[in-house]
PDB file of C-alpha atoms in Angstrom:
ATOM      1  CA  GLN H   1     -15.011 347.065 129.155  1.00  0.00           C
ATOM      2  CA  VAL H   2     -17.521 347.374 126.330  1.00  0.00           C
ATOM      3  CA  HIS H   3     -18.477 344.207 124.453  1.00  0.00           C
ATOM      4  CA  LEU H   4     -20.175 344.436 121.045  1.00  0.00           C
ATOM      5  CA  VAL H   5     -21.990 341.475 119.494  1.00  0.00           C
ATOM      6  CA  GLN H   6     -23.256 341.684 115.921  1.00  0.00           C
ATOM      7  CA  SER H   7     -25.966 339.792 114.078  1.00  0.00           C
ATOM      8  CA  GLY H   8     -25.164 336.907 111.772  1.00  0.00           C
ATOM      9  CA  ALA H   9     -24.163 336.680 108.144  1.00  0.00           C
ATOM     10  CA  GLU H  10     -26.616 337.712 105.441  1.00  0.00           C
ATOM     11  CA  VAL H  11     -27.065 336.899 101.772  1.00  0.00           C
ATOM     12  CA  LYS H  12     -29.018 339.509  99.840  1.00  0.00           C
ATOM     13  CA  LYS H  13     -30.186 340.104  96.284  1.00  0.00           C
ATOM     14  CA  PRO H  14     -29.064 343.181  94.352  1.00  0.00           C
ATOM     15  CA  GLY H  15     -31.435 346.078  94.953  1.00  0.00           C
ATOM     16  CA  SER H  16     -32.560 344.859  98.368  1.00  0.00           C
ATOM     17  CA  SER H  17     -31.659 346.164 101.820  1.00  0.00           C
ATOM     18  CA  VAL H  18     -29.825 344.719 104.798  1.00  0.00           C
ATOM     19  CA  LYS H  19     -30.016 345.671 108.465  1.00  0.00           C
ATOM     20  CA  VAL H  20     -27.163 344.656 110.754  1.00  0.00           C
ATOM     21  CA  SER H  21     -27.442 344.900 114.524  1.00  0.00           C
ATOM     22  CA  CYS H  22     -24.790 345.555 117.150  1.00  0.00           C
ATOM     23  CA  LYS H  23     -25.687 344.858 120.789  1.00  0.00           C
ATOM     24  CA  ALA H  24     -23.536 346.468 123.470  1.00  0.00           C
ATOM     25  CA  SER H  25     -22.872 345.340 127.014  1.00  0.00           C
ATOM     26  CA  GLY H  26     -20.772 347.099 129.631  1.00  0.00           C
ATOM     27  CA  GLY H  27     -20.637 350.832 130.050  1.00  0.00           C
ATOM     28  CA  THR H  28     -23.528 353.222 129.463  1.00  0.00           C
ATOM     29  CA  PHE H  29     -24.732 352.758 125.898  1.00  0.00           C
ATOM     30  CA  SER H  30     -26.436 356.092 125.453  1.00  0.00           C
ATOM     31  CA  THR H  31     -23.282 358.019 126.331  1.00  0.00           C
ATOM     32  CA  TYR H  32     -20.971 356.612 123.695  1.00  0.00           C
ATOM     33  CA  THR H  33     -20.720 356.804 119.950  1.00  0.00           C
ATOM     34  CA  ILE H  34     -21.035 353.797 117.663  1.00  0.00           C
ATOM     35  CA  ALA H  35     -19.366 353.826 114.256  1.00  0.00           C
ATOM     36  CA  TRP H  36     -19.748 351.445 111.332  1.00  0.00           C
ATOM     37  CA  VAL H  37     -16.774 350.376 109.238  1.00  0.00           C
ATOM     38  CA  ARG H  38     -16.778 347.962 106.347  1.00  0.00           C
ATOM     39  CA  GLN H  39     -14.131 345.842 104.660  1.00  0.00           C
ATOM     40  CA  ALA H  40     -14.579 344.352 101.206  1.00  0.00           C
ATOM     41  CA  PRO H  41     -12.849 341.015 100.564  1.00  0.00           C
ATOM     42  CA  GLY H  42      -9.073 341.494 100.517  1.00  0.00           C
ATOM     43  CA  GLN H  43      -9.446 345.263 100.883  1.00  0.00           C
ATOM     44  CA  GLY H  44      -8.887 347.905 103.538  1.00  0.00           C
ATOM     45  CA  LEU H  45     -11.152 349.526 106.102  1.00  0.00           C
ATOM     46  CA  GLU H  46     -13.813 352.039 105.079  1.00  0.00           C
ATOM     47  CA  TRP H  47     -15.575 354.341 107.552  1.00  0.00           C
ATOM     48  CA  MET H  48     -19.289 354.540 106.804  1.00  0.00           C
ATOM     49  CA  GLY H  49     -20.833 356.619 109.531  1.00  0.00           C
ATOM     50  CA  ARG H  50     -21.619 356.910 113.214  1.00  0.00           C
ATOM     51  CA  ILE H  51     -24.352 357.687 115.697  1.00  0.00           C
ATOM     52  CA  ILE H  52     -24.204 359.585 118.979  1.00  0.00           C
ATOM     53  CA  PRO H  53     -27.321 358.289 120.784  1.00  0.00           C
ATOM     54  CA  ILE H  54     -27.283 360.813 123.625  1.00  0.00           C
ATOM     55  CA  LEU H  55     -27.333 363.701 121.151  1.00  0.00           C
ATOM     56  CA  GLY H  56     -29.444 362.025 118.478  1.00  0.00           C
ATOM     57  CA  ILE H  57     -26.770 362.890 115.909  1.00  0.00           C
ATOM     58  CA  GLU H  58     -25.784 360.798 112.907  1.00  0.00           C
ATOM     59  CA  ASN H  59     -22.863 361.428 110.556  1.00  0.00           C
ATOM     60  CA  TYR H  60     -22.379 359.637 107.255  1.00  0.00           C
ATOM     61  CA  ALA H  61     -19.627 359.399 104.675  1.00  0.00           C
ATOM     62  CA  GLN H  62     -20.716 361.183 101.518  1.00  0.00           C
ATOM     63  CA  LYS H  63     -20.211 357.954  99.560  1.00  0.00           C
ATOM     64  CA  PHE H  64     -23.055 356.292 101.448  1.00  0.00           C
ATOM     65  CA  GLN H  65     -25.311 359.316 101.949  1.00  0.00           C
ATOM     66  CA  GLY H  66     -28.873 358.422 101.046  1.00  0.00           C
ATOM     67  CA  ARG H  67     -28.253 354.671 101.152  1.00  0.00           C
ATOM     68  CA  VAL H  68     -27.227 354.110 104.761  1.00  0.00           C
ATOM     69  CA  THR H  69     -29.169 354.722 107.953  1.00  0.00           C
ATOM     70  CA  ILE H  70     -27.663 354.237 111.395  1.00  0.00           C
ATOM     71  CA  THR H  71     -30.000 354.072 114.360  1.00  0.00           C
ATOM     72  CA  ALA H  72     -29.792 353.219 118.037  1.00  0.00           C
ATOM     73  CA  ASP H  73     -32.266 351.723 120.496  1.00  0.00           C
ATOM     74  CA  LYS H  74     -31.216 352.871 123.955  1.00  0.00           C
ATOM     75  CA  SER H  75     -33.710 350.541 125.639  1.00  0.00           C
ATOM     76  CA  THR H  76     -31.876 347.473 124.288  1.00  0.00           C
ATOM     77  CA  SER H  77     -28.369 348.986 123.945  1.00  0.00           C
ATOM     78  CA  THR H  78     -28.412 348.064 120.283  1.00  0.00           C
ATOM     79  CA  ALA H  79     -27.215 349.988 117.250  1.00  0.00           C
ATOM     80  CA  TYR H  80     -28.303 349.228 113.705  1.00  0.00           C
ATOM     81  CA  MET H  81     -26.897 349.885 110.264  1.00  0.00           C
ATOM     82  CA  GLU H  82     -29.251 349.600 107.315  1.00  0.00           C
ATOM     83  CA  LEU H  83     -27.874 349.743 103.780  1.00  0.00           C
ATOM     84  CA  SER H  84     -30.281 349.926 100.871  1.00  0.00           C
ATOM     85  CA  SER H  85     -30.102 349.502  97.087  1.00  0.00           C
ATOM     86  CA  LEU H  86     -27.483 346.813  97.532  1.00  0.00           C
ATOM     87  CA  ARG H  87     -25.080 346.009  94.730  1.00  0.00           C
ATOM     88  CA  SER H  88     -22.349 343.424  94.395  1.00  0.00           C
ATOM     89  CA  GLU H  89     -19.728 345.963  95.462  1.00  0.00           C
ATOM     90  CA  ASP H  90     -21.395 346.107  98.882  1.00  0.00           C
ATOM     91  CA  THR H  91     -20.258 342.551  99.605  1.00  0.00           C
ATOM     92  CA  ALA H  92     -18.115 343.050 102.681  1.00  0.00           C
ATOM     93  CA  VAL H  93     -17.663 342.425 106.366  1.00  0.00           C
ATOM     94  CA  TYR H  94     -19.430 345.154 108.308  1.00  0.00           C
ATOM     95  CA  TYR H  95     -18.093 346.081 111.734  1.00  0.00           C
ATOM     96  CA  CYS H  96     -19.544 348.202 114.483  1.00  0.00           C
ATOM     97  CA  ALA H  97     -17.095 349.869 116.849  1.00  0.00           C
ATOM     98  CA  ARG H  98     -17.213 352.199 119.812  1.00  0.00           C
ATOM     99  CA  GLU H  99     -15.459 355.528 119.865  1.00  0.00           C
ATOM    100  CA  SER H 100     -13.209 355.791 122.900  1.00  0.00           C
ATOM    101  CA  PRO H 101     -14.287 358.891 124.828  1.00  0.00           C
ATOM    102  CA  PRO H 102     -13.196 361.662 124.712  1.00  0.00           C
ATOM    103  CA  ARG H 103     -11.669 360.914 121.308  1.00  0.00           C
ATOM    104  CA  PRO H 104     -13.102 359.147 118.230  1.00  0.00           C
ATOM    105  CA  ALA H 105     -10.479 356.379 118.163  1.00  0.00           C
ATOM    106  CA  LEU H 106     -12.271 353.021 117.996  1.00  0.00           C
ATOM    107  CA  ASP H 107     -11.416 351.025 121.100  1.00  0.00           C
ATOM    108  CA  SER H 108     -13.985 348.218 121.014  1.00  0.00           C
ATOM    109  CA  TRP H 109     -15.138 346.326 117.930  1.00  0.00           C
ATOM    110  CA  GLY H 110     -17.845 343.843 117.108  1.00  0.00           C
ATOM    111  CA  GLN H 111     -16.904 340.525 115.557  1.00  0.00           C
ATOM    112  CA  GLY H 112     -18.053 341.585 112.107  1.00  0.00           C
ATOM    113  CA  THR H 113     -20.995 340.585 109.919  1.00  0.00           C
ATOM    114  CA  LEU H 114     -20.458 339.259 106.405  1.00  0.00           C
ATOM    115  CA  VAL H 115     -22.992 340.609 103.941  1.00  0.00           C
ATOM    116  CA  THR H 116     -22.942 338.921 100.556  1.00  0.00           C
ATOM    117  CA  VAL H 117     -24.816 340.522  97.679  1.00  0.00           C
ATOM    118  CA  SER H 118     -25.471 338.052  94.911  1.00  0.00           C
ATOM    119  CA  SER H 119     -28.183 337.255  92.425  1.00  0.00           C
TER     120      SER H 119
ATOM    121  CA  ASP T   1     -12.470 364.188 102.459  1.00  0.00           C
ATOM    122  CA  ILE T   2      -8.993 363.883 103.966  1.00  0.00           C
ATOM    123  CA  GLN T   3      -6.924 361.334 102.043  1.00  0.00           C
ATOM    124  CA  MET T   4      -4.599 359.084 103.998  1.00  0.00           C
ATOM    125  CA  THR T   5      -1.634 357.341 102.421  1.00  0.00           C
ATOM    126  CA  GLN T   6       0.594 354.684 103.943  1.00  0.00           C
ATOM    127  CA  SER T   7       3.929 353.268 102.972  1.00  0.00           C
ATOM    128  CA  PRO T   8       5.034 350.701 102.339  1.00  0.00           C
ATOM    129  CA  SER T   9       1.969 348.710 101.305  1.00  0.00           C
ATOM    130  CA  SER T  10       3.698 345.560 102.526  1.00  0.00           C
ATOM    131  CA  LEU T  11       6.962 344.549 104.116  1.00  0.00           C
ATOM    132  CA  SER T  12       8.840 341.471 105.231  1.00  0.00           C
ATOM    133  CA  ALA T  13      11.171 341.600 108.205  1.00  0.00           C
ATOM    134  CA  SER T  14      12.977 339.218 110.507  1.00  0.00           C
ATOM    135  CA  VAL T  15      12.033 338.523 114.107  1.00  0.00           C
ATOM    136  CA  GLY T  16      13.706 341.167 116.241  1.00  0.00           C
ATOM    137  CA  ASP T  17      13.886 343.750 113.467  1.00  0.00           C
ATOM    138  CA  ARG T  18      12.732 347.323 113.868  1.00  0.00           C
ATOM    139  CA  VAL T  19       9.753 347.995 111.599  1.00  0.00           C
ATOM    140  CA  THR T  20       8.573 351.455 110.574  1.00  0.00           C
ATOM    141  CA  ILE T  21       5.398 352.417 108.725  1.00  0.00           C
ATOM    142  CA  THR T  22       4.586 355.934 107.617  1.00  0.00           C
ATOM    143  CA  CYS T  23       1.188 357.558 107.221  1.00  0.00           C
ATOM    144  CA  GLN T  24       0.554 360.880 105.529  1.00  0.00           C
ATOM    145  CA  ALA T  25      -2.582 363.002 105.608  1.00  0.00           C
ATOM    146  CA  SER T  26      -3.652 365.251 102.744  1.00  0.00           C
ATOM    147  CA  GLN T  27      -4.091 368.120 105.187  1.00  0.00           C
ATOM    148  CA  ASP T  28      -3.152 369.060 108.735  1.00  0.00           C
ATOM    149  CA  ILE T  29      -4.847 366.747 111.230  1.00  0.00           C
ATOM    150  CA  SER T  30      -2.889 367.859 114.316  1.00  0.00           C
ATOM    151  CA  ILE T  31      -2.410 364.733 116.454  1.00  0.00           C
ATOM    152  CA  TYR T  32      -5.805 363.194 115.668  1.00  0.00           C
ATOM    153  CA  LEU T  33      -4.555 359.890 114.362  1.00  0.00           C
ATOM    154  CA  SER T  34      -4.881 356.315 115.506  1.00  0.00           C
ATOM    155  CA  TRP T  35      -3.217 353.062 114.512  1.00  0.00           C
ATOM    156  CA  TYR T  36      -4.920 349.668 114.339  1.00  0.00           C
ATOM    157  CA  GLN T  37      -3.685 346.108 113.986  1.00  0.00           C
ATOM    158  CA  GLN T  38      -5.803 343.591 112.113  1.00  0.00           C
ATOM    159  CA  LYS T  39      -5.012 339.893 112.031  1.00  0.00           C
ATOM    160  CA  PRO T  40      -6.569 337.693 109.325  1.00  0.00           C
ATOM    161  CA  GLY T  41     -10.232 336.993 109.961  1.00  0.00           C
ATOM    162  CA  LYS T  42     -10.341 339.233 113.029  1.00  0.00           C
ATOM    163  CA  ALA T  43     -11.653 342.687 113.848  1.00  0.00           C
ATOM    164  CA  PRO T  44      -9.139 345.515 114.044  1.00  0.00           C
ATOM    165  CA  LYS T  45      -7.566 346.347 117.392  1.00  0.00           C
ATOM    166  CA  LEU T  46      -6.674 349.833 118.568  1.00  0.00           C
ATOM    167  CA  LEU T  47      -2.959 350.196 119.332  1.00  0.00           C
ATOM    168  CA  ILE T  48      -2.217 353.935 119.343  1.00  0.00           C
ATOM    169  CA  TYR T  49      -4.429 357.016 119.699  1.00  0.00           C
ATOM    170  CA  ASP T  50      -3.695 360.735 119.479  1.00  0.00           C
ATOM    171  CA  ALA T  51      -0.673 359.849 117.329  1.00  0.00           C
ATOM    172  CA  SER T  52       1.561 358.656 120.144  1.00  0.00           C
ATOM    173  CA  ASN T  53      -0.485 357.336 123.064  1.00  0.00           C
ATOM    174  CA  LEU T  54      -0.358 353.602 123.667  1.00  0.00           C
ATOM    175  CA  GLU T  55      -3.739 351.991 124.305  1.00  0.00           C
ATOM    176  CA  THR T  56      -3.970 350.183 127.648  1.00  0.00           C
ATOM    177  CA  GLY T  57      -2.608 346.652 127.469  1.00  0.00           C
ATOM    178  CA  VAL T  58      -0.700 347.119 124.221  1.00  0.00           C
ATOM    179  CA  PRO T  59       2.946 346.009 124.377  1.00  0.00           C
ATOM    180  CA  SER T  60       5.503 348.788 124.646  1.00  0.00           C
ATOM    181  CA  ARG T  61       7.342 347.638 121.501  1.00  0.00           C
ATOM    182  CA  PHE T  62       4.625 349.494 119.589  1.00  0.00           C
ATOM    183  CA  SER T  63       4.933 353.265 119.335  1.00  0.00           C
ATOM    184  CA  GLY T  64       3.724 356.179 117.264  1.00  0.00           C
ATOM    185  CA  SER T  65       4.869 359.706 116.559  1.00  0.00           C
ATOM    186  CA  GLY T  66       4.152 362.704 114.396  1.00  0.00           C
ATOM    187  CA  SER T  67       1.761 365.599 114.025  1.00  0.00           C
ATOM    188  CA  GLY T  68       0.323 367.725 111.260  1.00  0.00           C
ATOM    189  CA  THR T  69       0.480 365.622 108.108  1.00  0.00           C
ATOM    190  CA  ASP T  70       3.280 363.112 108.734  1.00  0.00           C
ATOM    191  CA  PHE T  71       3.133 360.200 111.136  1.00  0.00           C
ATOM    192  CA  THR T  72       5.211 357.153 111.945  1.00  0.00           C
ATOM    193  CA  PHE T  73       4.344 353.821 113.515  1.00  0.00           C
ATOM    194  CA  THR T  74       7.150 351.643 114.847  1.00  0.00           C
ATOM    195  CA  ILE T  75       7.521 348.111 116.120  1.00  0.00           C
ATOM    196  CA  SER T  76      10.836 348.173 117.962  1.00  0.00           C
ATOM    197  CA  SER T  77      11.427 344.433 117.851  1.00  0.00           C
ATOM    198  CA  LEU T  78       9.184 342.439 115.525  1.00  0.00           C
ATOM    199  CA  GLN T  79       7.590 339.347 117.073  1.00  0.00           C
ATOM    200  CA  PRO T  80       5.888 336.450 115.264  1.00  0.00           C
ATOM    201  CA  GLU T  81       2.532 337.472 116.727  1.00  0.00           C
ATOM    202  CA  ASP T  82       2.837 340.911 115.073  1.00  0.00           C
ATOM    203  CA  ILE T  83       2.066 339.449 111.651  1.00  0.00           C
ATOM    204  CA  ALA T  84      -0.940 341.519 110.612  1.00  0.00           C
ATOM    205  CA  ALA T  85      -2.150 344.461 108.590  1.00  0.00           C
ATOM    206  CA  TYR T  86      -1.750 347.892 110.144  1.00  0.00           C
ATOM    207  CA  TYR T  87      -3.997 350.856 109.409  1.00  0.00           C
ATOM    208  CA  CYS T  88      -3.865 354.512 110.326  1.00  0.00           C
ATOM    209  CA  GLN T  89      -7.068 356.541 110.709  1.00  0.00           C
ATOM    210  CA  GLN T  90      -7.561 360.272 111.022  1.00  0.00           C
ATOM    211  CA  TYR T  91     -10.291 361.618 113.269  1.00  0.00           C
ATOM    212  CA  ASP T  92      -9.735 365.314 112.827  1.00  0.00           C
ATOM    213  CA  THR T  93     -12.447 365.826 110.203  1.00  0.00           C
ATOM    214  CA  LEU T  94     -15.502 363.798 109.225  1.00  0.00           C
ATOM    215  CA  PRO T  95     -15.518 361.347 107.551  1.00  0.00           C
ATOM    216  CA  PHE T  96     -12.841 359.670 109.661  1.00  0.00           C
ATOM    217  CA  THR T  97     -10.842 358.096 106.849  1.00  0.00           C
ATOM    218  CA  PHE T  98      -8.441 355.166 107.033  1.00  0.00           C
ATOM    219  CA  GLY T  99      -5.165 354.647 105.265  1.00  0.00           C
ATOM    220  CA  PRO T 100      -4.955 351.744 102.778  1.00  0.00           C
ATOM    221  CA  GLY T 101      -3.024 349.556 105.181  1.00  0.00           C
ATOM    222  CA  THR T 102       0.393 347.947 105.451  1.00  0.00           C
ATOM    223  CA  LYS T 103       0.809 344.167 105.563  1.00  0.00           C
ATOM    224  CA  VAL T 104       3.643 342.977 107.759  1.00  0.00           C
ATOM    225  CA  ASP T 105       5.014 339.458 107.592  1.00  0.00           C
ATOM    226  CA  ILE T 106       8.066 337.528 108.692  1.00  0.00           C
ATOM    227  CA  LYS T 107      10.983 337.060 106.344  1.00  0.00           C
TER     228      LYS T 107
END
């Protein structure tokens, strides 16, 4: 069973960047895909992007293209999501999740990281 | 992007009731749909994948059906612990979009 543990809550100023980590245990990290999903307060789930470490492939939602970078460090089994040019609308809980092979359904989730963007 | 719609947006039902949620995709997604349960303050949990397959460990009162553009999620006998928001997600075409969610509570 894969277990994902995310970094702690962040408070950021508008225009700055945030980098959230997601450390995996169990399974073989490099062989599975990690996605990032966010949820604004009181709102629904929004798929942001994913990384396939073994292939070195990243996919991003058009909405976040140019502002989000997802990376993975196979040596530490950790994925990262960096979001730049933050604005108040980016205040949300950010989740990492693993795609369940061989399909992209998300079967394991991190606990979530609250990112608050406020001046 | 593929747009996902869900109905209703919320519902109230009694313990033991049959609850049905529908999800519609803006284009054919075959069976590439999953359903998630999210309780307040918690991460979502996968319940159903490939439209109708129950994730390991999920109670059999949960089920899913459909293909193409129209999908249904059913709780055969609502339990108090099923109070949550439920989301569908398509994974046929990137980006893998979610529906807006359905909030289920007890009447």
